[in-house]
mmCIF file of C-alpha atoms in Angstrom:
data_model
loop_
_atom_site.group_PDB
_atom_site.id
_atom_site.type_symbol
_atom_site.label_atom_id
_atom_site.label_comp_id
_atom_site.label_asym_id
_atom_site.label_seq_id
_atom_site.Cartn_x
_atom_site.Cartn_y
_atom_site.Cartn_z
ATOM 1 C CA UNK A 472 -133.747 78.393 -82.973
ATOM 2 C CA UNK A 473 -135.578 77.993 -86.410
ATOM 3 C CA UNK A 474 -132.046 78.810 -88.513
ATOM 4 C CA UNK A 475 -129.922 76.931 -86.239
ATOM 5 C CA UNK A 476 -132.375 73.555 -86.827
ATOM 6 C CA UNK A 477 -132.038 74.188 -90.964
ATOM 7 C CA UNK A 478 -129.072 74.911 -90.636
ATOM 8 C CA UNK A 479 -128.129 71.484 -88.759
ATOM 9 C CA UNK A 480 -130.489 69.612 -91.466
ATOM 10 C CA UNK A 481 -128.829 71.497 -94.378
ATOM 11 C CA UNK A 482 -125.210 69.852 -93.042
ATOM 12 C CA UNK A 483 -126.885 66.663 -92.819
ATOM 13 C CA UNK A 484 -127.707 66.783 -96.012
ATOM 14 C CA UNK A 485 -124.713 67.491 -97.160
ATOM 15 C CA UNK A 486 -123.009 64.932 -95.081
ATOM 16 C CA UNK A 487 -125.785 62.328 -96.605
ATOM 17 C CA UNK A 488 -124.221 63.524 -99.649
ATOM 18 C CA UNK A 489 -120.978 63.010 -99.429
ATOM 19 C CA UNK A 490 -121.512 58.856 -98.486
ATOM 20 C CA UNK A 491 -118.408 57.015 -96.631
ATOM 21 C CA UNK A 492 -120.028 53.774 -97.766
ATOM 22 C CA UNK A 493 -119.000 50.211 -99.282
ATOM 23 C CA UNK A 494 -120.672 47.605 -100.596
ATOM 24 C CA UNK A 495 -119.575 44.552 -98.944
ATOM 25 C CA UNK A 496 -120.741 41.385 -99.995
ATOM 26 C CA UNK A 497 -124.024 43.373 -101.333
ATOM 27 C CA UNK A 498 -124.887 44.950 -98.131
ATOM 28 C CA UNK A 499 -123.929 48.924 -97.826
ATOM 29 C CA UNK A 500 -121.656 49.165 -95.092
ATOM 30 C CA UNK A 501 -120.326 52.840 -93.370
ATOM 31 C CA UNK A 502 -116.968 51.403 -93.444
ATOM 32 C CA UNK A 503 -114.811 53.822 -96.048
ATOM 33 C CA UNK A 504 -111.953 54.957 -94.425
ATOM 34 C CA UNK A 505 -110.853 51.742 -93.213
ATOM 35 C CA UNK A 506 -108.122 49.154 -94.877
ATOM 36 C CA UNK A 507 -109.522 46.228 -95.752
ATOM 37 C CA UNK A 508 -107.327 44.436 -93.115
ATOM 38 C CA UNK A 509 -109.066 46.650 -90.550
ATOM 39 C CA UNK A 510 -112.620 45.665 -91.922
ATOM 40 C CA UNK A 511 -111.866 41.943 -91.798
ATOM 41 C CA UNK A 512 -110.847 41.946 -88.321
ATOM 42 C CA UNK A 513 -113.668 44.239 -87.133
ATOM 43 C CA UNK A 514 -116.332 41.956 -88.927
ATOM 44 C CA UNK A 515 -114.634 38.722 -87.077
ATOM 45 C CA UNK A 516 -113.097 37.274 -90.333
ATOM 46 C CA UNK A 517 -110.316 35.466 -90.039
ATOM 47 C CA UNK A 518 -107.830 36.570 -92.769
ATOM 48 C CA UNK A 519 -105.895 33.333 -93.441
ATOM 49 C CA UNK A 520 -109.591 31.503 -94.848
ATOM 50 C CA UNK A 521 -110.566 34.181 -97.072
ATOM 51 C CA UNK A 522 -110.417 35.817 -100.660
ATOM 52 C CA UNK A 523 -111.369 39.343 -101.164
ATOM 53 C CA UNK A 524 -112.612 40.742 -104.752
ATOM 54 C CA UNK A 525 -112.076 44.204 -104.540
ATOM 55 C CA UNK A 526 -114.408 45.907 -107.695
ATOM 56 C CA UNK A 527 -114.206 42.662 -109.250
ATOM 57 C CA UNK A 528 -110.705 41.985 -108.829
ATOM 58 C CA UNK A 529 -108.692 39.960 -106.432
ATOM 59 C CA UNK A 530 -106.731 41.402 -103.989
ATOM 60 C CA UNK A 531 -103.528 39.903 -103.036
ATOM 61 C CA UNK A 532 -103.226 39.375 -99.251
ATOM 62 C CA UNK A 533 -99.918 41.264 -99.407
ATOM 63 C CA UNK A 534 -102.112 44.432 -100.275
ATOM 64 C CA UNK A 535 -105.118 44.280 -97.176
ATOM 65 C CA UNK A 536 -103.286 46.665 -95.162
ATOM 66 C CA UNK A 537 -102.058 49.587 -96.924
ATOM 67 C CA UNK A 538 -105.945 49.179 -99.306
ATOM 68 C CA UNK A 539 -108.040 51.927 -97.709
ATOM 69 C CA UNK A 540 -111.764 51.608 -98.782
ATOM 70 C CA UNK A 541 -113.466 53.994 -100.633
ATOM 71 C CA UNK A 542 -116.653 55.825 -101.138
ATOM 72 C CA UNK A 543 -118.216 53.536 -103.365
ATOM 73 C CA UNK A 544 -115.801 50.641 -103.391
ATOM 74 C CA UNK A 545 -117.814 46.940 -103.974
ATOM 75 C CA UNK A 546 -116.089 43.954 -102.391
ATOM 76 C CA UNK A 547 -116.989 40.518 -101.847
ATOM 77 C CA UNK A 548 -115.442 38.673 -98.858
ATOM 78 C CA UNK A 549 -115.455 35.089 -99.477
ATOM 79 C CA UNK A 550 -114.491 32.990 -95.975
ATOM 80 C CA UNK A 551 -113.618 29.409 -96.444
ATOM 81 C CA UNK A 552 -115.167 27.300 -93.736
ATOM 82 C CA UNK A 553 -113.785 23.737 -93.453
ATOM 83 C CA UNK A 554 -114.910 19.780 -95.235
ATOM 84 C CA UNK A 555 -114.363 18.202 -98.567
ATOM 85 C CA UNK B 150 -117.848 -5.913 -123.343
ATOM 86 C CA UNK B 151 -116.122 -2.636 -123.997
ATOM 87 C CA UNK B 152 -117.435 0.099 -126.474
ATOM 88 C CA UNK B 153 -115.410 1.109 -129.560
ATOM 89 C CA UNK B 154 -114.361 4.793 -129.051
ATOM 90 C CA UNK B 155 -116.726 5.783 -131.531
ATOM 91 C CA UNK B 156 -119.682 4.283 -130.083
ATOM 92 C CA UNK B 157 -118.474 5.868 -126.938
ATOM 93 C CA UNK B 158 -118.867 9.572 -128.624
ATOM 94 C CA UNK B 159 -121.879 8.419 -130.644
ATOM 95 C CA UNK B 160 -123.675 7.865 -127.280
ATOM 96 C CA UNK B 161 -122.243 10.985 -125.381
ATOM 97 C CA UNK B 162 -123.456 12.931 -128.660
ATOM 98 C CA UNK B 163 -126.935 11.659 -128.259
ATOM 99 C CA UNK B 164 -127.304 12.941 -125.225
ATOM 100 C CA UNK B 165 -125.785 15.891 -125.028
ATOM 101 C CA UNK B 166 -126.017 17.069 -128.824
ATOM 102 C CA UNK B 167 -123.107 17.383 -130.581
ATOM 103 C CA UNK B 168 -122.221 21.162 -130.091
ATOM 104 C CA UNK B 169 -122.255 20.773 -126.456
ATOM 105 C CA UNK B 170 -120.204 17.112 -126.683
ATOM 106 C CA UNK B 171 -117.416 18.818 -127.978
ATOM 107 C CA UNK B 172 -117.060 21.968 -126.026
ATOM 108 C CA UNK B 173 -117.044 19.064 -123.419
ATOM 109 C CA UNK B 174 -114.366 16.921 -125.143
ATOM 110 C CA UNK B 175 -112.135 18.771 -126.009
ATOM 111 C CA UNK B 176 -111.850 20.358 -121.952
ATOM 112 C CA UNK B 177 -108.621 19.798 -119.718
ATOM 113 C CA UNK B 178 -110.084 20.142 -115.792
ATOM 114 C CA UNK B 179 -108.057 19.987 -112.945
ATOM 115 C CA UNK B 180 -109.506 18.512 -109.232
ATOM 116 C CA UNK B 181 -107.145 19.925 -106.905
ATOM 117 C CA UNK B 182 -108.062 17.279 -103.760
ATOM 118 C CA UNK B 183 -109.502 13.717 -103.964
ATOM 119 C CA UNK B 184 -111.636 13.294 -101.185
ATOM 120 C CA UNK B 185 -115.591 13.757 -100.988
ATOM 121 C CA UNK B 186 -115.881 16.960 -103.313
ATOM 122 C CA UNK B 187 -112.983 15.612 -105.708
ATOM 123 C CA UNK B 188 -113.828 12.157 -106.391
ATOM 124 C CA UNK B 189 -117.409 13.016 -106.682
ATOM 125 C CA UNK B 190 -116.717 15.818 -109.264
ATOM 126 C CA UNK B 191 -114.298 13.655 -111.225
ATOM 127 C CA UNK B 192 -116.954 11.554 -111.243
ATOM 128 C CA UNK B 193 -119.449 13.442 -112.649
ATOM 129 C CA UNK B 194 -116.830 14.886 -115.444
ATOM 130 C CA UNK B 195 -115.637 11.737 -116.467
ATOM 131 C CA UNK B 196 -119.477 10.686 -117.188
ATOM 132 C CA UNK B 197 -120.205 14.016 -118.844
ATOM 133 C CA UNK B 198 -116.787 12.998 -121.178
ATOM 134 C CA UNK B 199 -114.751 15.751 -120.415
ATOM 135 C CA UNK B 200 -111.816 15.277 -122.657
ATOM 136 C CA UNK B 201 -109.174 15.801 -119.964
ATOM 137 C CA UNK B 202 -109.035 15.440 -115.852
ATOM 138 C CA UNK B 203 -105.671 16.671 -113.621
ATOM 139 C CA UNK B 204 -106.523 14.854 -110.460
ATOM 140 C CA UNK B 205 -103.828 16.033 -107.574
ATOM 141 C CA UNK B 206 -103.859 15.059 -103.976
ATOM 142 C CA UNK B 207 -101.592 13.253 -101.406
ATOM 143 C CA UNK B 208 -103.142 11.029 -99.252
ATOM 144 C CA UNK B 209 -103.860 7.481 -99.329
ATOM 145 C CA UNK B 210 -107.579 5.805 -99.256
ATOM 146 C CA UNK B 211 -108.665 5.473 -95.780
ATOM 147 C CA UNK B 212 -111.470 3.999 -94.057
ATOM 148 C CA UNK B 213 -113.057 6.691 -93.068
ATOM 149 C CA UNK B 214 -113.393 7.778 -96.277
ATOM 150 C CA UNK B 215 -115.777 5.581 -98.030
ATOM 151 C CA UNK B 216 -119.280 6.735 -96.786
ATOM 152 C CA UNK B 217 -118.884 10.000 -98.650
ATOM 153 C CA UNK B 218 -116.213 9.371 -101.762
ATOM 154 C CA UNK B 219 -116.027 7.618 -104.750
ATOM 155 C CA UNK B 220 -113.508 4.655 -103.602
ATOM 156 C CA UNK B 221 -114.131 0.804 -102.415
ATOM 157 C CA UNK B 222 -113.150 -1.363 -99.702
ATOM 158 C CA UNK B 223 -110.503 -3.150 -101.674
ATOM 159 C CA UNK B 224 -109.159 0.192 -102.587
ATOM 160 C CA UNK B 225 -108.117 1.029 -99.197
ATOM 161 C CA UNK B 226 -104.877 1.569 -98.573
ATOM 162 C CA UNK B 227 -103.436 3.043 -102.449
ATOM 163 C CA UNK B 228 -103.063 6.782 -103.316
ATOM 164 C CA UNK B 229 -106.311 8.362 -104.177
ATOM 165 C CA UNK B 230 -104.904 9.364 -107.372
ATOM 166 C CA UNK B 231 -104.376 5.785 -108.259
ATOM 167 C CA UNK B 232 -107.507 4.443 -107.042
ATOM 168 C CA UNK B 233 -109.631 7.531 -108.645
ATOM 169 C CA UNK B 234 -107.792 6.549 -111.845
ATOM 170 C CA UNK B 235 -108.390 3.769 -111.822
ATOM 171 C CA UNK B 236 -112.207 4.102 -111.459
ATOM 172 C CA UNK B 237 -112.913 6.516 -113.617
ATOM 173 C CA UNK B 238 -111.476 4.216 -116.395
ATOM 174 C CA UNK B 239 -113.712 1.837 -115.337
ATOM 175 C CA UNK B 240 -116.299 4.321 -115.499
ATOM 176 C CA UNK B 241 -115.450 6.049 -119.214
ATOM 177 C CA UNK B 242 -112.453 4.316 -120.744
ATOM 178 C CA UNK B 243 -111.529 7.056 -123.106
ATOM 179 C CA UNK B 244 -111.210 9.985 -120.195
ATOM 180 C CA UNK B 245 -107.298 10.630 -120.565
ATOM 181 C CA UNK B 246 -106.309 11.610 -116.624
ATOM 182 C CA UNK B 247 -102.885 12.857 -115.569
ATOM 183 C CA UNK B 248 -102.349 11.869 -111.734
ATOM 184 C CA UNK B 249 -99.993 13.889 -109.543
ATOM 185 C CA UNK B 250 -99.447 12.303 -106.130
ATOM 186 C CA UNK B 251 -98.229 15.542 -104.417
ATOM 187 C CA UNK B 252 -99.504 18.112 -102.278
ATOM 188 C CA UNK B 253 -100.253 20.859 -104.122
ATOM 189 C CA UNK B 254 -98.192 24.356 -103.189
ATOM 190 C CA UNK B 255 -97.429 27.256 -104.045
ATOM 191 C CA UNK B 256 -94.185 26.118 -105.507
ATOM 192 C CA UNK B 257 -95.403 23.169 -107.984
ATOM 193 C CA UNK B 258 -99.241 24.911 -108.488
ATOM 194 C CA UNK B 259 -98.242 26.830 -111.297
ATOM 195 C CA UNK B 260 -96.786 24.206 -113.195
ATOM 196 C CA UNK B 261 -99.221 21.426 -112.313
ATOM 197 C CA UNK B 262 -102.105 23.746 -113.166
ATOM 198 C CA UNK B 263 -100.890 24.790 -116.343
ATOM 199 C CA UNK B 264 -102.300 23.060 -118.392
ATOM 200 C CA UNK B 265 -106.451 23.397 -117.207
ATOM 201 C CA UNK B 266 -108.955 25.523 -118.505
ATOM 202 C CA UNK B 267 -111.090 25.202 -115.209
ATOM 203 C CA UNK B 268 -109.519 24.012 -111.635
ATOM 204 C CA UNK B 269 -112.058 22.737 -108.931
ATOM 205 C CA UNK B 270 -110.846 23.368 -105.349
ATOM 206 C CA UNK B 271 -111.535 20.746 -103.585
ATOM 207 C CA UNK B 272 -109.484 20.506 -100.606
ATOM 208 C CA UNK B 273 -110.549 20.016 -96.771
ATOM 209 C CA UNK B 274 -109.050 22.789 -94.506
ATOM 210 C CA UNK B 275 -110.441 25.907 -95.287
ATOM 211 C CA UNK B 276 -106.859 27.793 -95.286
ATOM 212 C CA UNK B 277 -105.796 25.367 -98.018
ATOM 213 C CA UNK B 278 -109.131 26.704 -99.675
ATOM 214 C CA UNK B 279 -108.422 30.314 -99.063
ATOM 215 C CA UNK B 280 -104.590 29.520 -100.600
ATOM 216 C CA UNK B 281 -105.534 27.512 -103.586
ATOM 217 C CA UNK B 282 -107.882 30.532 -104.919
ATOM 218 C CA UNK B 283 -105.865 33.665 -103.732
ATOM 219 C CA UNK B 284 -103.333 31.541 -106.116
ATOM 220 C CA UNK B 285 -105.135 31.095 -109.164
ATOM 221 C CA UNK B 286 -107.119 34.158 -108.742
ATOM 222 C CA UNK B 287 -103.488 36.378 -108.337
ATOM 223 C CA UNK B 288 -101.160 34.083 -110.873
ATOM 224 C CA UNK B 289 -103.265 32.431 -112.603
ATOM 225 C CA UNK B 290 -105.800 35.078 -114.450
ATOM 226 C CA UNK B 291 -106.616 33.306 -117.259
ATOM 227 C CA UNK B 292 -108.015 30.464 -115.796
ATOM 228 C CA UNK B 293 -111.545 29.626 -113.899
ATOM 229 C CA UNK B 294 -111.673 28.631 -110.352
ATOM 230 C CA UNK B 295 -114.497 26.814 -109.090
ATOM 231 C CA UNK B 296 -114.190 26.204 -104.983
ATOM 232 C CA UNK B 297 -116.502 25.012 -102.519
ATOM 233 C CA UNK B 298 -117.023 26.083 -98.754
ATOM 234 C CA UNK B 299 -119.711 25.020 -96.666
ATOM 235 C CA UNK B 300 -121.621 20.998 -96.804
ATOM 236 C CA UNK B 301 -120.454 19.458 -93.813
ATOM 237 C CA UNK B 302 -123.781 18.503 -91.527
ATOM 238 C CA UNK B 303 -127.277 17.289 -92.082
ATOM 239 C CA UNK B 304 -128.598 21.010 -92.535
ATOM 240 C CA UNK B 305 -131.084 20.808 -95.885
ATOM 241 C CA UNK B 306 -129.688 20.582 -99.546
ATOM 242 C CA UNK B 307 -131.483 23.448 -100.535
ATOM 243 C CA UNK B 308 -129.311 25.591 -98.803
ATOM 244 C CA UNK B 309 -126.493 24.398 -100.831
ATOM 245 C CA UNK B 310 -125.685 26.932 -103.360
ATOM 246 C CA UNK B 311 -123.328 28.367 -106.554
ATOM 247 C CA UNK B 312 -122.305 31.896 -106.135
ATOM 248 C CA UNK B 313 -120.648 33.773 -108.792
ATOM 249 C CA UNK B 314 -118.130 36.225 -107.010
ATOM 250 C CA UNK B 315 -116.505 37.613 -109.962
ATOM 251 C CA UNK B 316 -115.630 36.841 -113.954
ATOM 252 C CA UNK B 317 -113.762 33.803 -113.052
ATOM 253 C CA UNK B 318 -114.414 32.549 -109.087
ATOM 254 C CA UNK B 319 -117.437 30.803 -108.421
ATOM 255 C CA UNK B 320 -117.972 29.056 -105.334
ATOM 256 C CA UNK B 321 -120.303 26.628 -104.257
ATOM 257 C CA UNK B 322 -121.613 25.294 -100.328
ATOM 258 C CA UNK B 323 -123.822 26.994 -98.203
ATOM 259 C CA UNK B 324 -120.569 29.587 -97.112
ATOM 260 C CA UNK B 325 -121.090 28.311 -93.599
ATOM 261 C CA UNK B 326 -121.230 24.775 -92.173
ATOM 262 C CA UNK B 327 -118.150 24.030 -91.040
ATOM 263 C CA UNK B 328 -116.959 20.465 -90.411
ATOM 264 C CA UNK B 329 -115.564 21.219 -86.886
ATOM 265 C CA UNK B 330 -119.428 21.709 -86.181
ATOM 266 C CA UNK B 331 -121.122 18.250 -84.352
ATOM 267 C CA UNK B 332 -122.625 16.500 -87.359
ATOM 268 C CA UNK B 333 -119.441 15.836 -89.585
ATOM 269 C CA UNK B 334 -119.767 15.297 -93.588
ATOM 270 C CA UNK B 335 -122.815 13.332 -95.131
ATOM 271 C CA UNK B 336 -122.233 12.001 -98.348
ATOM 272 C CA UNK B 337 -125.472 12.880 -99.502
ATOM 273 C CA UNK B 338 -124.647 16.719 -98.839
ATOM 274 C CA UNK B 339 -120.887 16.810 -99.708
ATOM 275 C CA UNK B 340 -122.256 15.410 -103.089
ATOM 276 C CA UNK B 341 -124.674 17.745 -103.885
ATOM 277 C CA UNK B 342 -121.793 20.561 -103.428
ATOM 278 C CA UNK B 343 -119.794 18.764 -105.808
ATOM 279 C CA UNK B 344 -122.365 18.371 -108.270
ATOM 280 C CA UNK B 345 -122.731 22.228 -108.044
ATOM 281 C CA UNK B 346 -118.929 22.941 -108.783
ATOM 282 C CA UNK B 347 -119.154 19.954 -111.457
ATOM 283 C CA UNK B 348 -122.277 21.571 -112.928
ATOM 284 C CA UNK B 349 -120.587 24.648 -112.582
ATOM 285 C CA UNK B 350 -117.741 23.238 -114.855
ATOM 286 C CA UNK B 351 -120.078 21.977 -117.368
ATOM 287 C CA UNK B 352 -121.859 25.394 -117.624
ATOM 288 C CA UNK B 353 -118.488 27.112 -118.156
ATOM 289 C CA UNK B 354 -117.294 24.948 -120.873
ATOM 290 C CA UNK B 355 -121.386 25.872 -122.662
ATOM 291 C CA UNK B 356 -120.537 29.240 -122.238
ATOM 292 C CA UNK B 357 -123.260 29.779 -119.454
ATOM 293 C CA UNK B 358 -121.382 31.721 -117.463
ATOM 294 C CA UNK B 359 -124.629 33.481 -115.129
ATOM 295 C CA UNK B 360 -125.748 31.230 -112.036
#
């Protein structure tokens, strides 16, 4: 019972390790794994109002769904809300 | 009784010293929209002396329009590039200002935007926002973008805010009151927004480049 319950916490460790995380507009989010067109619409963006730096560069709107975020990745979502 | 150009400088020099006077001067800006955030940064530039302002939008001046932007009663009616033109020459009559009454898109942008060092967005609809910087930031690399999102409402103007998203995108608002929300736009509030992305401007061309 005692090796099976290290055992379990060694894995977590490991899995703690190896981090499936992405720093969206500063806040670490579990979210690697998805495309970034699969984030917005998960997190209730809506794609047409916003621009996304991806590790401090834009990314075209052409290139949300096939850009899968990584372990690590920093973005910043800006959403465009309306008045001028 | 109308200043000679040089006592025009003289005075912009004593205020703002003369390093900072001609990082100022010698500055080509474009406002991409005319309406509360435009006119009022426009405003603010052509007071500051920036040497050059690019002032693009469509639409005519509308009643509805004076309680938040820089126009008058007798100015209803003309383009807002004429009427802004016009008042900003009133206001510094040595600003040079190159009018385009167009809407701006993704066809003419490039061209019309050629020639700035910094472009304000300052449109109304938030998709024309989103458009306007995924443009510049994609085509246009070499140039700053400084866009607002978020003043409509009576919420507090401490909540209005510049955010520096990367090297060259700054945006300014409070990045959520929207102006479909009850309370529409409040001069008061849409001003302070554009005196952040004016600000903002005026820091870039110092070379302060942290918010």
């Amino acid at each position: 019972m005692e090796v099976t319950k290290s055992v379990a916490s060694f894995f977590l460790c490991n899995s703690l390790e190896v981090k499936t995380v992405v720093k969206v507009n500063g806040k670490q989010q579990d979210i690697a794994g998805k495309s970034v067109a699969e984030y917005l619409i998960s997190a209730d963006y809506d794609i047409k109002r916003v621009a996304v730096e991806l590790n401090g560069d834009i990314l075209p709107k052409t290139k949300y769904e096939e850009t899968i975020l990584k372990n690590g990745d920093s973005a910043e979502v800006v959403s465009f809300v309306g008045g001028g | 009784m109308m200043p000679t150009k040089k006592e025009w400088i003289k005075a912009l020099k004593e205020r703002h010293g003369t390093k900072l006077h001609h990082k100022i001067s010698e500055a080509t800006v474009a406002v991409c929209g005319l309406g509360g955030l435009g006119s009022n940064i426009a405003t603010a530039l052509s007071r500051a002396g920036v040497g050059k302002l690019i002032l693009i939008d469509f639409d005519k001046v509308d009643i509805t329009n004076i309680h938040r932007q820089q126009y008058k009663v007798r100015q209803i009616g003309m383009f807002k590039t004429d009427a802004l033109q016009e008042n900003l020459n009133e206001i510094n009559p040595y600003i040079e200002t190159e009018v385009h009454t167009t809407c701006l898109d993704e066809n003419n942008a490039a061209g019309l935007l050629a020639g700035a060092d910094i472009i304000c967005e300052a449109f109304d609809n938030a998709e024309a926002k989103a458009n306007l910087v995924n443009f510049v930031l994609e085509k246009m690399p070499d140039k700053y973008i400084v866009a607002a999102s978020g003043m409509a409402g009576i919420g507090s103007g401490n909540e209005i805010k510049t955010r520096k998203i990367s090297k060259k995108f700054y945006v300014c608002g409070d990045e959520k009151s929207d102006v479909t929300d009850e309370v529409g736009l409040i001069a008061s509030r849409v001003m302070i927004c554009a005196a952040h992305q004016a600000h903002t401007v005026l820091r870039i061309l110092a070379k302060e480049f942290e918010v």
